[in-house]
């Protein structure tokens, strides 16, 4: 009798032997976003698909179909149609498009067809890992029907996404996962798990929920830990808004000799990174404060991997359900907070905590998204009742404030506004429209002049401040 | 530099270089140059720290030229210090801190980082030529940029060329950046004996340059700013591909590159203005835009001609006096002529015209360094005070060895103490 046969007979021992190998495979697997150019053989692809076909399927219908796209021009076409703007779609030597015929199960309340596809996709990902291949599933496809058409697939087969496969060219860090006890109940639902409910309305979230959301989301949405942006949004750092923020903080730094600086709710550490690269050596201490140890780990690991010319101290909120920055009163001379108040129904406790650690005469730069600005995604979202549009799905709860509301909150928290700006005022949009019209009419000199105004008009402290995309306050 | 070049120098160039050295000394040292930026795509006035962008290329080339001619060890020391500074400013993924020029302070600036690295490799080639040891860490710095940044991150495996960024638009590339990358790869292949391994990247990038060159029409021979249809052409940026074509022709013997270089040269030559300066933008469906004329861009184009072996004494004779006429009492140079749609040339200049910028003056330095006849000694500049317009308001621009200010009756627009990262005031 072999060892394996022996374990078969001993119940739980079986689980620990082969089960451990399986768990190890699962733990090893992470989404790969950088691939080598080396091609993947058709045999390996076949083995992966074989694995996918072994998973359960609703009523054993097996109405799936997999198309492995390897031909460069076709791959390029599929990448374009997906409109996902991901480099790995271009880099991966193989894209496996996953189709399923859902026509018999469209009204199934448990979405069994979709679940079947999901299981087959996870088998593809695990089989890739088992063969030391890298893979990533991409479901955010704008035109799935277009992909089907491009690949000559009949219309009754629905595209459920793309699995990019290739030889790994990166070592992604392990993201934070929720512990099992947090997601497992026996017999009946454990009400303590309610805290993981997701909703875009801030009043439904506790601080603990928000902390958990940010802790997990960071690994998805955040800038790739090596400083490589590989996700849906372009790196927000390379924007006039961030340029404004960095340089305003620089102006503050210029007026205080080697200050202690704190960035509040640092998330992926973008602001702190800017401070390190632009003003290294000008700060006595630099702190990044956020809500969970997972976020602190992300920032630390990111900065270490990038080998930044300086470093920061990561601070974690000291209480589960209230803001408590682990610093003594009046410790900080310069503080920044970039579009974070929006996540909270009542940001006053956060502002009061910020006030507590700010030294007398210290300065705070606060940026808040403005409710009066016509952010188009909000209207699209309302019209389509589609909350995956816009920012909420990857930023969490969001509440936009009117300038008067923000100013009242700031006063209540004990701050004094010393300067106020508007970033990206709404009239720039009108100029943009005017420029397009002028170009069409051939009035290029006027268009050039307006384009120059747009270039110079990103920051305003005049009338249009109230109607700017972002409000910026300098406080003490 | 051959004797023809010298005909453009009657002592005025020597003097200009000495004064420019004096001005550069007020802006920093060989470990880094500070200063605000007025660029083709915008301004960076609120951050004036050391930029690790293309401001180094003219300086490194200039120091190399001067050392080659004078053997003055000062220039070699400057090169060493510059390479050390660049090494310490590099991140693990190969990018450089604060390399975005007009969009500073961000890393990953394009085409500024490739332009910088191409100049670094020219410097290293020269150091090897004279058997001067490379500063510690320099070889790794170059390797990191080529392997981690260019090949691993920016190489587009489908288009077979180099993207500007890692994200979003993968069908787009920028010929001026690709041209600089071609130069980098050619030099890197030579220095590391890796020609065979790098050949696919060089060939791919070279083909992508040829693919977007205009074959007919008024812009025949030009390279656009981007490969996308309808992209504008900037003659000075297009000219930056001339040395790349020359290198490719030399390395591969492929006549296509010589032909492409000839066509590009014809286009760029026609973009020079007879009174001096080079047109800033040439469009498909409208007349060429003449304002603002960037002074440094004109020098940069002349350098591109020179580096591509297409030196033209006649062109130099018309352009050099124009360049020299824009040197100010401080020793720095005006950045441009005619911001605000050219109206500045008739009334007061726009403030952006007069702000001297290290990332433009370096190009003038690199060009003029090749024309000097005698060893140059540093000449300290005097104060500058000029009336300008700031957003329709009359203001006074003042510069001396320690500060740069821009003030109107009601507003303190800009107040910067030289060699500091942030201005005391900036409302621009």
PDB file of C-alpha atoms in Angstrom, chain A residues 34-37 72 75-76 80 85-87 90-91 169-170 226-231 234-235 237-239 242-243 246-248 250-251 254-255 273-274 277-279 282 305-309 419 421 439 444-446 448-449 452 455-456 461, chain B residues 40-44 46-47 88 90-93 97-98 100 102-107 144 148 152-153 155-160 166-168 170-171 201 285-286 289 339-341 343 346 350-352 391 417 420-427:
ATOM      1  CA  UNK A  34       3.717  41.428 -16.590  1.00  0.00           C
ATOM      2  CA  UNK A  35       4.502  38.703 -19.082  1.00  0.00           C
ATOM      3  CA  UNK A  36       7.583  37.590 -20.960  1.00  0.00           C
ATOM      4  CA  UNK A  37       7.492  37.472 -24.736  1.00  0.00           C
ATOM      5  CA  UNK A  72      -0.863  39.338 -32.823  1.00  0.00           C
ATOM      6  CA  UNK A  75      -4.989  39.977 -30.045  1.00  0.00           C
ATOM      7  CA  UNK A  76      -4.541  43.695 -30.617  1.00  0.00           C
ATOM      8  CA  UNK A  80      -8.863  47.412 -28.234  1.00  0.00           C
ATOM      9  CA  UNK A  85      -6.451  50.035 -21.179  1.00  0.00           C
ATOM     10  CA  UNK A  86      -4.380  47.395 -19.502  1.00  0.00           C
ATOM     11  CA  UNK A  87      -0.817  46.745 -20.588  1.00  0.00           C
ATOM     12  CA  UNK A  90      -1.035  43.701 -24.992  1.00  0.00           C
ATOM     13  CA  UNK A  91       1.810  41.854 -23.367  1.00  0.00           C
ATOM     14  CA  UNK A 169       7.763  38.548 -15.555  1.00  0.00           C
ATOM     15  CA  UNK A 170       6.916  39.979 -12.142  1.00  0.00           C
ATOM     16  CA  UNK A 226       6.693  48.658  -7.940  1.00  0.00           C
ATOM     17  CA  UNK A 227       5.380  52.026  -8.986  1.00  0.00           C
ATOM     18  CA  UNK A 228       3.967  50.585 -12.177  1.00  0.00           C
ATOM     19  CA  UNK A 229       0.438  51.588 -12.912  1.00  0.00           C
ATOM     20  CA  UNK A 230      -1.356  48.590 -14.191  1.00  0.00           C
ATOM     21  CA  UNK A 231      -4.929  49.286 -13.319  1.00  0.00           C
ATOM     22  CA  UNK A 234      -4.255  56.320 -15.055  1.00  0.00           C
ATOM     23  CA  UNK A 235      -1.894  57.082 -12.212  1.00  0.00           C
ATOM     24  CA  UNK A 237      -0.225  61.326  -9.401  1.00  0.00           C
ATOM     25  CA  UNK A 238       0.596  62.543 -12.917  1.00  0.00           C
ATOM     26  CA  UNK A 239      -2.073  65.203 -12.902  1.00  0.00           C
ATOM     27  CA  UNK A 242      -1.288  66.422  -7.754  1.00  0.00           C
ATOM     28  CA  UNK A 243       1.176  68.910  -9.124  1.00  0.00           C
ATOM     29  CA  UNK A 246       2.756  68.841  -4.105  1.00  0.00           C
ATOM     30  CA  UNK A 247       3.893  72.336  -4.891  1.00  0.00           C
ATOM     31  CA  UNK A 248       1.567  73.987  -2.341  1.00  0.00           C
ATOM     32  CA  UNK A 250       6.420  72.755  -0.901  1.00  0.00           C
ATOM     33  CA  UNK A 251       5.528  76.403  -0.380  1.00  0.00           C
ATOM     34  CA  UNK A 254       9.758  76.577   2.564  1.00  0.00           C
ATOM     35  CA  UNK A 255       8.390  78.656   5.412  1.00  0.00           C
ATOM     36  CA  UNK A 273       5.892  59.529  -2.213  1.00  0.00           C
ATOM     37  CA  UNK A 274       5.621  62.940  -3.836  1.00  0.00           C
ATOM     38  CA  UNK A 277      10.918  62.578  -4.124  1.00  0.00           C
ATOM     39  CA  UNK A 278      10.357  66.326  -4.348  1.00  0.00           C
ATOM     40  CA  UNK A 279      11.392  67.548  -0.898  1.00  0.00           C
ATOM     41  CA  UNK A 282      13.549  69.232   4.028  1.00  0.00           C
ATOM     42  CA  UNK A 305      10.670  48.117  -3.646  1.00  0.00           C
ATOM     43  CA  UNK A 306      10.987  51.479  -5.373  1.00  0.00           C
ATOM     44  CA  UNK A 307      14.056  52.358  -3.315  1.00  0.00           C
ATOM     45  CA  UNK A 308      12.924  55.910  -2.732  1.00  0.00           C
ATOM     46  CA  UNK A 309      15.593  58.386  -1.687  1.00  0.00           C
ATOM     47  CA  UNK A 419      -6.315  80.613   1.618  1.00  0.00           C
ATOM     48  CA  UNK A 421      -8.567  77.816  -4.243  1.00  0.00           C
ATOM     49  CA  UNK A 439     -10.951  74.827 -34.609  1.00  0.00           C
ATOM     50  CA  UNK A 444      -7.110  78.962 -34.912  1.00  0.00           C
ATOM     51  CA  UNK A 445      -5.606  82.106 -33.392  1.00  0.00           C
ATOM     52  CA  UNK A 446      -8.586  82.510 -31.074  1.00  0.00           C
ATOM     53  CA  UNK A 448      -4.764  79.100 -29.444  1.00  0.00           C
ATOM     54  CA  UNK A 449      -5.443  82.039 -27.153  1.00  0.00           C
ATOM     55  CA  UNK A 452      -3.411  79.251 -23.421  1.00  0.00           C
ATOM     56  CA  UNK A 455      -3.347  76.037 -19.592  1.00  0.00           C
ATOM     57  CA  UNK A 456      -2.956  78.932 -17.169  1.00  0.00           C
ATOM     58  CA  UNK A 461      -9.204  81.927  -6.356  1.00  0.00           C
TER      59      UNK A 461
ATOM     60  CA  UNK B  40       6.300  73.596 -24.699  1.00  0.00           C
ATOM     61  CA  UNK B  41       3.387  72.035 -22.814  1.00  0.00           C
ATOM     62  CA  UNK B  42       3.080  74.213 -19.728  1.00  0.00           C
ATOM     63  CA  UNK B  43       4.963  75.726 -16.834  1.00  0.00           C
ATOM     64  CA  UNK B  44       6.282  74.532 -13.489  1.00  0.00           C
ATOM     65  CA  UNK B  46       5.855  76.459  -7.971  1.00  0.00           C
ATOM     66  CA  UNK B  47       8.518  73.758  -7.880  1.00  0.00           C
ATOM     67  CA  UNK B  88      21.396  58.878  -6.561  1.00  0.00           C
ATOM     68  CA  UNK B  90      17.215  57.038  -9.819  1.00  0.00           C
ATOM     69  CA  UNK B  91      14.465  54.755  -8.529  1.00  0.00           C
ATOM     70  CA  UNK B  92      14.546  50.970  -8.682  1.00  0.00           C
ATOM     71  CA  UNK B  93      12.358  50.839 -11.777  1.00  0.00           C
ATOM     72  CA  UNK B  97      12.905  61.634  -9.605  1.00  0.00           C
ATOM     73  CA  UNK B  98      11.608  64.969 -10.851  1.00  0.00           C
ATOM     74  CA  UNK B 100       9.042  65.693 -16.013  1.00  0.00           C
ATOM     75  CA  UNK B 102       7.317  71.387 -17.212  1.00  0.00           C
ATOM     76  CA  UNK B 103       5.248  68.942 -15.171  1.00  0.00           C
ATOM     77  CA  UNK B 104       7.725  68.506 -12.353  1.00  0.00           C
ATOM     78  CA  UNK B 105       7.962  67.117  -9.730  1.00  0.00           C
ATOM     79  CA  UNK B 106       7.141  63.680 -11.140  1.00  0.00           C
ATOM     80  CA  UNK B 107       9.280  60.802 -12.296  1.00  0.00           C
ATOM     81  CA  UNK B 144      18.573  49.825 -14.826  1.00  0.00           C
ATOM     82  CA  UNK B 148      13.981  47.851 -16.253  1.00  0.00           C
ATOM     83  CA  UNK B 152      10.636  45.732 -19.308  1.00  0.00           C
ATOM     84  CA  UNK B 153       8.147  48.569 -18.935  1.00  0.00           C
ATOM     85  CA  UNK B 155       8.579  48.115 -24.839  1.00  0.00           C
ATOM     86  CA  UNK B 156       5.314  47.431 -26.627  1.00  0.00           C
ATOM     87  CA  UNK B 157       5.445  43.803 -27.675  1.00  0.00           C
ATOM     88  CA  UNK B 158       2.679  44.225 -30.204  1.00  0.00           C
ATOM     89  CA  UNK B 159       3.653  47.483 -31.873  1.00  0.00           C
ATOM     90  CA  UNK B 160       7.357  46.641 -31.579  1.00  0.00           C
ATOM     91  CA  UNK B 166       2.839  51.984 -19.019  1.00  0.00           C
ATOM     92  CA  UNK B 167      -0.833  52.659 -18.938  1.00  0.00           C
ATOM     93  CA  UNK B 168      -3.784  53.602 -21.077  1.00  0.00           C
ATOM     94  CA  UNK B 170      -0.893  51.411 -26.091  1.00  0.00           C
ATOM     95  CA  UNK B 171      -1.376  52.293 -29.744  1.00  0.00           C
ATOM     96  CA  UNK B 201      14.408  46.541 -30.129  1.00  0.00           C
ATOM     97  CA  UNK B 285      -4.806  72.120 -42.026  1.00  0.00           C
ATOM     98  CA  UNK B 286      -3.613  75.547 -41.016  1.00  0.00           C
ATOM     99  CA  UNK B 289       2.493  78.688 -35.927  1.00  0.00           C
ATOM    100  CA  UNK B 339       3.929  83.954 -25.892  1.00  0.00           C
ATOM    101  CA  UNK B 340       0.288  85.080 -25.805  1.00  0.00           C
ATOM    102  CA  UNK B 341      -0.221  84.493 -29.507  1.00  0.00           C
ATOM    103  CA  UNK B 343       1.230  89.848 -29.243  1.00  0.00           C
ATOM    104  CA  UNK B 346       4.540  94.181 -30.367  1.00  0.00           C
ATOM    105  CA  UNK B 350       4.736  87.905 -21.732  1.00  0.00           C
ATOM    106  CA  UNK B 351       6.305  86.801 -18.435  1.00  0.00           C
ATOM    107  CA  UNK B 352       6.930  83.345 -19.865  1.00  0.00           C
ATOM    108  CA  UNK B 391      -2.240  87.815 -17.398  1.00  0.00           C
ATOM    109  CA  UNK B 417      15.495  82.527  -3.815  1.00  0.00           C
ATOM    110  CA  UNK B 420      15.981  76.528  -3.182  1.00  0.00           C
ATOM    111  CA  UNK B 421      13.293  73.999  -4.050  1.00  0.00           C
ATOM    112  CA  UNK B 422      10.179  76.084  -3.504  1.00  0.00           C
ATOM    113  CA  UNK B 423       9.584  79.763  -4.135  1.00  0.00           C
ATOM    114  CA  UNK B 424       8.566  81.966  -1.244  1.00  0.00           C
ATOM    115  CA  UNK B 425       5.555  83.071  -3.263  1.00  0.00           C
ATOM    116  CA  UNK B 426       4.012  81.699  -6.410  1.00  0.00           C
ATOM    117  CA  UNK B 427       0.666  82.668  -7.867  1.00  0.00           C
TER     118      UNK B 427
END
